[in-house]
Amino acid sequence: MDVSVTLWVLTIVGLAALIAVDFFIGRKPHDVSIKEAGIWTIVWIALAALFGLGLLVFSGGQPAGEFFAGFITEKSLSVDNLFVFVLIMAKFAVPTQYQQRVLLVGVLIALVLRTIFIAAGAAIISNFAWVFYIFGAFLIYTAWKLIQEARADEPEEEFEENKLLKAAEKRFGVADRYYGTKLWIQQNGKRVMTPMLVVMLAIGTTDVLFALDSIPAIFGLTQDPYIVFTANAFALMGLRQLYFLIGGLLRKLVHLSYGLSVILGFIGVKLVLHALHESGVHVPEISIPVSLGVICVVLVVTTITSLIASKKQAALEASDGAPQTPASDPASDPTSEKSPTNSIDV
């Protein structure tokens, strides 16, 4: 897809305008309701769909299919990020009314860092076709690792701060409490970070770790930097509202890791086949319509089986926790004529 500098500029300006509108609407700290989160989630998905339809009209079916496949993949991988975001919010005890501001700025940091990753990835791919072997092998390994972690069924871990975050805290110091939405304050004559800034950096830098598998994954669906960037942008910018919308549903998606492992493994195989094809080996390549179909089917099946499993688990826990009253013990039945309680005249 031939993208002019003008189109790049217009796209970035348009995305910046949407982010600005989102920021000013949610500028006042408040608890985000399910209704508000639901409306904005629909808005972001609708905007992504309109962008994809625009690609279909002006550029054809191939770029549009690549965008939708990339957007759905990045969106599904970003849902996995929300588990970590929940841990970060708990680790730093972020007040509920400030969580939306934390997520907005954190996602913006992640978008900037991912843009750098995308530019680097595009440059490497254009010069070294063999890198597809590395990307494919990495995704297959990540898929296997996800399955191993899911099968281990380990208890939920606490968020551990990365080295960059620890270095920033050591260099500037951190205030002992939140000061509204302020990022810096003067404390004992020294300018220090507030916990608000620390948690924003935690969200943004942690998301970069997830980019290590999501960026190769989307490059397995398209090598067009414009589509890679826009798919990532639309997937990330709706992440804040998605956090509040499905926060309670996250724990019910018990099979999500299995679904993501299938998707990553599938794209990994697709990358290896593409690399072999580029090397002159006659192997079948997986088309975008097939990729899009596989991704959608896996996500639908994963969601359905997760909800069924969660419902069964909840019913089992409810039955195990129900109080047991032996029917054969007359003393335990207050309505029995032999019960000592009935023989006492109060």
Short mmCIF file of C-alpha atoms in Angstrom, two decimals:
data_model
loop_
_atom_site.label_atom_id
_atom_site.label_comp_id
_atom_site.label_asym_id
_atom_site.label_seq_id
_atom_site.Cartn_x
_atom_site.Cartn_y
_atom_site.Cartn_z
CA MET A 1 0.00 0.00 0.00
CA ASP A 2 1.49 3.31 -1.14
CA VAL A 3 0.99 5.86 1.65
CA SER A 4 1.97 9.47 1.05
CA VAL A 5 3.47 11.76 3.65
CA THR A 6 0.26 13.80 3.54
CA LEU A 7 -1.85 10.75 4.47
CA TRP A 8 0.53 9.90 7.32
CA VAL A 9 0.24 13.45 8.66
CA LEU A 10 -3.56 13.52 8.33
CA THR A 11 -3.83 10.15 10.08
CA ILE A 12 -1.64 11.21 13.00
CA VAL A 13 -3.47 14.54 13.32
CA GLY A 14 -6.84 12.76 13.23
CA LEU A 15 -5.81 10.26 15.91
CA ALA A 16 -4.39 13.09 18.04
CA ALA A 17 -7.71 14.95 17.75
CA LEU A 18 -9.64 11.87 18.86
CA ILE A 19 -7.30 11.40 21.83
CA ALA A 20 -7.74 15.09 22.75
CA VAL A 21 -11.53 14.76 22.67
CA ASP A 22 -11.31 11.63 24.81
CA PHE A 23 -9.01 13.41 27.27
CA PHE A 24 -11.13 16.54 27.70
CA ILE A 25 -14.37 14.61 28.07
CA GLY A 26 -12.85 12.54 30.86
CA ARG A 27 -10.66 15.33 32.24
CA LYS A 28 -12.53 15.63 35.55
CA PRO A 29 -11.58 12.73 37.87
CA HIS A 30 -14.60 10.48 38.46
CA ASP A 31 -15.62 6.86 38.79
CA VAL A 32 -16.30 5.49 35.32
CA SER A 33 -19.70 3.81 35.06
CA ILE A 34 -20.41 0.70 33.01
CA LYS A 35 -22.66 2.83 30.77
CA GLU A 36 -19.94 5.39 30.06
CA ALA A 37 -17.33 2.69 29.42
CA GLY A 38 -19.73 0.80 27.17
CA ILE A 39 -20.58 3.85 25.06
CA TRP A 40 -16.93 4.79 24.52
CA THR A 41 -15.95 1.19 23.78
CA ILE A 42 -18.60 1.09 21.04
CA VAL A 43 -17.40 4.48 19.74
CA TRP A 44 -13.77 3.32 19.42
CA ILE A 45 -14.75 0.03 17.78
CA ALA A 46 -17.06 1.91 15.39
CA LEU A 47 -14.24 4.33 14.48
CA ALA A 48 -11.91 1.39 13.81
CA ALA A 49 -14.60 -0.24 11.64
CA LEU A 50 -15.10 3.01 9.69
CA PHE A 51 -11.36 3.31 9.15
CA GLY A 52 -11.25 -0.27 7.84
CA LEU A 53 -14.18 0.42 5.52
CA GLY A 54 -12.34 3.51 4.29
CA LEU A 55 -9.36 1.32 3.42
CA LEU A 56 -11.73 -1.05 1.62
CA VAL A 57 -13.22 1.74 -0.50
CA PHE A 58 -10.01 3.61 -1.35
CA SER A 59 -7.35 0.87 -1.27
CA GLY A 60 -9.13 -2.43 -1.84
CA GLY A 61 -9.90 -5.63 0.02
CA GLN A 62 -6.33 -6.69 0.81
CA PRO A 63 -5.35 -3.67 2.99
CA ALA A 64 -8.80 -3.66 4.63
CA GLY A 65 -8.56 -7.37 5.45
CA GLU A 66 -5.06 -6.91 6.85
CA PHE A 67 -6.26 -4.01 9.03
CA PHE A 68 -9.22 -5.92 10.47
CA ALA A 69 -7.11 -9.04 11.11
CA GLY A 70 -4.42 -6.90 12.77
CA PHE A 71 -6.91 -4.87 14.80
CA ILE A 72 -8.74 -7.95 16.13
CA THR A 73 -5.45 -9.65 16.99
CA GLU A 74 -4.06 -6.59 18.77
CA LYS A 75 -7.37 -6.06 20.59
CA SER A 76 -7.46 -9.64 21.83
CA LEU A 77 -3.82 -9.47 22.95
CA SER A 78 -4.50 -6.16 24.70
CA VAL A 79 -7.28 -7.81 26.75
CA ASP A 80 -4.55 -10.01 28.21
CA ASN A 81 -2.74 -6.79 29.20
CA LEU A 82 -5.71 -5.81 31.34
CA PHE A 83 -4.90 -8.60 33.82
CA VAL A 84 -1.56 -6.89 34.49
CA PHE A 85 -3.19 -3.45 34.62
CA VAL A 86 -5.46 -4.75 37.40
CA LEU A 87 -2.38 -5.91 39.34
CA ILE A 88 -0.69 -2.52 38.83
CA MET A 89 -3.74 -0.62 40.07
CA ALA A 90 -3.86 -2.85 43.15
CA LYS A 91 -0.09 -2.60 43.75
CA PHE A 92 -0.17 1.22 43.83
CA ALA A 93 -3.64 1.46 45.44
CA VAL A 94 -4.87 3.88 42.78
CA PRO A 95 -8.12 5.60 43.85
CA THR A 96 -10.95 4.63 41.50
CA GLN A 97 -11.64 8.22 40.43
CA TYR A 98 -8.06 8.58 39.15
CA GLN A 99 -7.77 5.26 37.33
CA GLN A 100 -9.06 6.58 34.01
CA ARG A 101 -6.39 9.33 33.96
CA VAL A 102 -3.69 6.78 34.77
CA LEU A 103 -4.81 4.51 31.95
CA LEU A 104 -5.11 7.34 29.40
CA VAL A 105 -1.58 8.64 29.94
CA GLY A 106 -0.16 5.14 30.35
CA VAL A 107 -1.68 4.04 27.04
CA LEU A 108 -0.33 7.16 25.31
CA ILE A 109 3.17 6.32 26.56
CA ALA A 110 2.69 2.78 25.26
CA LEU A 111 1.53 4.08 21.87
CA VAL A 112 4.62 6.26 21.47
CA LEU A 113 6.95 3.41 22.45
CA ARG A 114 5.14 0.96 20.18
CA THR A 115 5.48 3.40 17.27
CA ILE A 116 9.25 3.24 17.75
CA PHE A 117 9.05 -0.58 17.79
CA ILE A 118 6.98 -0.57 14.60
CA ALA A 119 9.41 1.74 12.79
CA ALA A 120 12.34 -0.44 13.84
CA GLY A 121 10.52 -3.64 12.85
CA ALA A 122 9.58 -2.25 9.43
CA ALA A 123 13.18 -1.18 8.78
CA ILE A 124 14.54 -4.62 9.76
CA ILE A 125 11.98 -6.50 7.65
CA SER A 126 12.63 -4.38 4.55
CA ASN A 127 16.35 -5.17 4.72
CA PHE A 128 16.47 -8.68 6.19
CA ALA A 129 13.76 -11.09 5.00
CA TRP A 130 15.21 -13.87 7.18
CA VAL A 131 13.94 -12.05 10.27
CA PHE A 132 10.55 -13.70 9.58
CA TYR A 133 12.10 -16.99 10.73
CA ILE A 134 13.01 -15.36 14.05
CA PHE A 135 9.59 -13.73 14.45
CA GLY A 136 7.82 -17.00 13.61
CA ALA A 137 9.94 -19.07 15.99
CA PHE A 138 9.45 -16.49 18.75
CA LEU A 139 5.67 -16.52 18.37
CA ILE A 140 5.54 -20.33 18.40
CA TYR A 141 7.69 -20.33 21.55
CA THR A 142 5.45 -17.67 23.15
CA ALA A 143 2.38 -19.77 22.30
CA TRP A 144 3.92 -22.83 23.96
CA LYS A 145 4.88 -20.74 27.00
CA LEU A 146 1.32 -19.39 27.34
CA ILE A 147 -0.06 -22.94 27.36
CA GLN A 148 2.46 -24.00 30.01
CA GLU A 149 1.54 -21.04 32.22
CA ALA A 150 -2.18 -21.70 31.79
CA ARG A 151 -1.78 -25.39 32.67
CA ALA A 152 0.35 -24.56 35.72
CA ASP A 153 -2.72 -22.88 37.29
CA GLU A 154 -0.50 -20.85 39.61
CA PRO A 155 -1.99 -18.32 42.03
CA GLU A 156 -2.17 -14.70 40.89
CA GLU A 157 1.19 -13.00 41.25
CA GLU A 158 1.84 -9.49 42.53
CA PHE A 159 3.11 -6.90 40.08
CA GLU A 160 6.89 -6.48 40.20
CA GLU A 161 8.34 -3.11 39.21
CA ASN A 162 10.77 -3.19 36.28
CA LYS A 163 14.33 -1.87 36.46
CA LEU A 164 13.49 1.37 34.63
CA LEU A 165 10.75 2.17 37.12
CA LYS A 166 12.97 1.40 40.10
CA ALA A 167 15.74 3.59 38.68
CA ALA A 168 13.33 6.52 38.22
CA GLU A 169 12.01 6.15 41.76
CA LYS A 170 15.56 6.07 43.14
CA ARG A 171 16.66 9.07 41.09
CA PHE A 172 13.72 11.40 41.78
CA GLY A 173 12.03 9.97 44.88
CA VAL A 174 8.33 9.31 45.35
CA ALA A 175 5.80 11.15 47.51
CA ASP A 176 4.08 9.21 50.27
CA ARG A 177 0.55 9.74 48.94
CA TYR A 178 -1.52 10.87 45.96
CA TYR A 179 -1.97 14.60 45.35
CA GLY A 180 -4.95 14.53 43.02
CA THR A 181 -3.78 14.28 39.41
CA LYS A 182 -0.47 16.09 40.08
CA LEU A 183 2.62 14.33 38.72
CA TRP A 184 5.31 16.31 40.61
CA ILE A 185 5.32 18.09 43.97
CA GLN A 186 7.80 19.91 46.18
CA GLN A 187 8.61 17.88 49.29
CA ASN A 188 11.24 18.95 51.82
CA GLY A 189 12.64 21.38 49.28
CA LYS A 190 13.03 18.66 46.62
CA ARG A 191 10.95 18.02 43.51
CA VAL A 192 9.67 14.42 43.69
CA MET A 193 7.33 12.23 41.68
CA THR A 194 3.87 11.44 42.93
CA PRO A 195 2.50 7.87 42.91
CA MET A 196 0.28 9.04 40.03
CA LEU A 197 3.32 9.51 37.75
CA VAL A 198 4.86 6.23 38.91
CA VAL A 199 1.77 4.18 38.06
CA MET A 200 1.45 5.91 34.66
CA LEU A 201 5.03 4.93 33.86
CA ALA A 202 4.32 1.41 35.11
CA ILE A 203 1.34 1.04 32.74
CA GLY A 204 3.23 2.49 29.77
CA THR A 205 6.51 0.61 30.17
CA THR A 206 4.85 -2.70 31.07
CA ASP A 207 2.82 -2.55 27.87
CA VAL A 208 6.07 -2.44 25.90
CA LEU A 209 6.83 -5.96 27.16
CA PHE A 210 3.56 -7.12 25.62
CA ALA A 211 4.61 -5.44 22.36
CA LEU A 212 7.41 -8.01 22.11
CA ASP A 213 4.84 -10.57 20.95
CA SER A 214 2.06 -8.35 19.57
CA ILE A 215 4.30 -6.45 17.13
CA PRO A 216 5.76 -9.63 15.52
CA ALA A 217 2.21 -11.04 15.48
CA ILE A 218 0.78 -8.19 13.45
CA PHE A 219 3.81 -8.18 11.14
CA GLY A 220 2.84 -11.78 10.47
CA LEU A 221 -0.48 -10.51 9.11
CA THR A 222 0.79 -7.47 7.21
CA GLN A 223 4.15 -5.89 6.47
CA ASP A 224 2.62 -2.48 5.78
CA PRO A 225 3.85 -0.05 8.50
CA TYR A 226 0.79 2.17 8.02
CA ILE A 227 -1.65 -0.68 8.73
CA VAL A 228 0.50 -1.96 11.61
CA PHE A 229 0.52 1.51 13.20
CA THR A 230 -3.19 2.26 12.76
CA ALA A 231 -4.28 -1.20 13.94
CA ASN A 232 -2.17 -0.78 17.08
CA ALA A 233 -3.42 2.76 17.63
CA PHE A 234 -7.11 1.85 17.45
CA ALA A 235 -6.59 -1.25 19.61
CA LEU A 236 -4.72 0.68 22.31
CA MET A 237 -6.90 3.81 22.41
CA GLY A 238 -10.01 1.86 23.31
CA LEU A 239 -8.17 -0.06 26.02
CA ARG A 240 -8.99 2.38 28.81
CA GLN A 241 -12.75 2.04 28.39
CA LEU A 242 -12.42 -1.72 27.93
CA TYR A 243 -10.68 -1.91 31.31
CA PHE A 244 -13.73 -0.52 33.10
CA LEU A 245 -16.24 -2.37 30.92
CA ILE A 246 -14.94 -5.91 31.36
CA GLY A 247 -13.00 -5.51 34.60
CA GLY A 248 -15.33 -7.92 36.35
CA LEU A 249 -15.41 -10.26 33.37
CA LEU A 250 -11.63 -10.70 33.19
CA ARG A 251 -11.53 -13.42 35.82
CA LYS A 252 -14.18 -15.37 33.90
CA LEU A 253 -12.04 -15.55 30.74
CA VAL A 254 -10.25 -18.61 32.09
CA HIS A 255 -9.40 -19.99 28.65
CA LEU A 256 -8.08 -16.72 27.20
CA SER A 257 -4.45 -17.84 27.42
CA TYR A 258 -5.26 -20.98 25.43
CA GLY A 259 -7.01 -18.93 22.75
CA LEU A 260 -4.15 -16.44 22.49
CA SER A 261 -1.64 -19.28 22.32
CA VAL A 262 -3.52 -20.77 19.36
CA ILE A 263 -3.59 -17.39 17.60
CA LEU A 264 0.10 -16.68 18.22
CA GLY A 265 1.08 -20.20 17.18
CA PHE A 266 -1.02 -19.91 14.02
CA ILE A 267 0.58 -16.58 13.08
CA GLY A 268 4.01 -18.00 13.91
CA VAL A 269 3.45 -20.84 11.43
CA LYS A 270 2.18 -18.29 8.90
CA LEU A 271 5.40 -16.29 9.32
CA VAL A 272 7.61 -19.34 8.85
CA LEU A 273 5.71 -20.31 5.68
CA HIS A 274 6.07 -16.74 4.40
CA ALA A 275 9.80 -16.80 5.13
CA LEU A 276 10.19 -20.10 3.27
CA HIS A 277 8.24 -18.67 0.34
CA GLU A 278 10.51 -15.60 0.29
CA SER A 279 13.52 -17.96 0.27
CA GLY A 280 12.23 -19.63 -2.90
CA VAL A 281 10.72 -22.73 -1.30
CA HIS A 282 7.38 -23.70 -2.83
CA VAL A 283 5.08 -23.88 0.19
CA PRO A 284 1.44 -22.81 0.57
CA GLU A 285 0.86 -19.40 2.13
CA ILE A 286 -2.04 -18.58 4.42
CA SER A 287 -4.28 -15.85 3.02
CA ILE A 288 -5.67 -12.92 4.99
CA PRO A 289 -9.32 -14.13 4.79
CA VAL A 290 -8.25 -17.48 6.26
CA SER A 291 -6.22 -15.71 8.97
CA LEU A 292 -9.13 -13.43 9.85
CA GLY A 293 -11.51 -16.40 10.01
CA VAL A 294 -9.23 -18.46 12.24
CA ILE A 295 -8.66 -15.54 14.63
CA CYS A 296 -12.39 -14.78 14.96
CA VAL A 297 -13.39 -18.43 15.43
CA VAL A 298 -10.72 -19.00 18.10
CA LEU A 299 -11.80 -15.90 20.05
CA VAL A 300 -15.50 -16.80 19.90
CA VAL A 301 -14.87 -20.41 20.99
CA THR A 302 -12.49 -19.26 23.75
CA THR A 303 -15.03 -16.78 25.12
CA ILE A 304 -17.90 -19.30 25.09
CA THR A 305 -15.91 -22.11 26.73
CA SER A 306 -14.51 -19.65 29.31
CA LEU A 307 -17.96 -18.46 30.35
CA ILE A 308 -19.29 -22.03 30.54
CA ALA A 309 -16.31 -23.14 32.67
CA SER A 310 -16.65 -20.10 34.95
CA LYS A 311 -20.37 -20.74 35.42
CA LYS A 312 -19.73 -24.38 36.35
CA GLN A 313 -16.97 -23.37 38.77
CA ALA A 314 -19.20 -20.77 40.43
CA ALA A 315 -22.01 -23.33 40.83
CA LEU A 316 -19.55 -25.85 42.31
CA GLU A 317 -18.19 -23.32 44.79
CA ALA A 318 -21.72 -22.31 45.79
CA SER A 319 -22.73 -25.92 46.45
CA ASP A 320 -19.53 -26.61 48.42
CA GLY A 321 -20.08 -23.54 50.56
CA ALA A 322 -23.72 -24.28 51.39
CA PRO A 323 -24.32 -25.05 55.10
CA GLN A 324 -25.02 -28.71 55.75
CA THR A 325 -27.79 -29.59 58.26
CA PRO A 326 -28.13 -33.31 59.04
CA ALA A 327 -31.80 -34.25 58.75
CA SER A 328 -31.37 -37.25 61.04
CA ASP A 329 -30.42 -35.19 64.12
CA PRO A 330 -33.61 -34.08 65.89
CA ALA A 331 -31.73 -31.66 68.13
CA SER A 332 -30.63 -29.69 65.11
CA ASP A 333 -34.22 -29.21 63.91
CA PRO A 334 -35.98 -26.43 65.86
CA THR A 335 -39.36 -27.66 64.63
CA SER A 336 -38.91 -31.15 66.10
CA GLU A 337 -41.05 -32.02 69.13
CA LYS A 338 -38.01 -33.62 70.80
CA SER A 339 -35.94 -30.48 70.45
CA PRO A 340 -34.85 -29.06 73.85
CA THR A 341 -35.64 -25.57 72.56
CA ASN A 342 -39.34 -26.39 72.37
CA SER A 343 -39.45 -27.58 75.97
CA ILE A 344 -38.36 -24.28 77.42
CA ASP A 345 -41.10 -21.81 78.30
CA VAL A 346 -39.75 -18.32 78.07
#
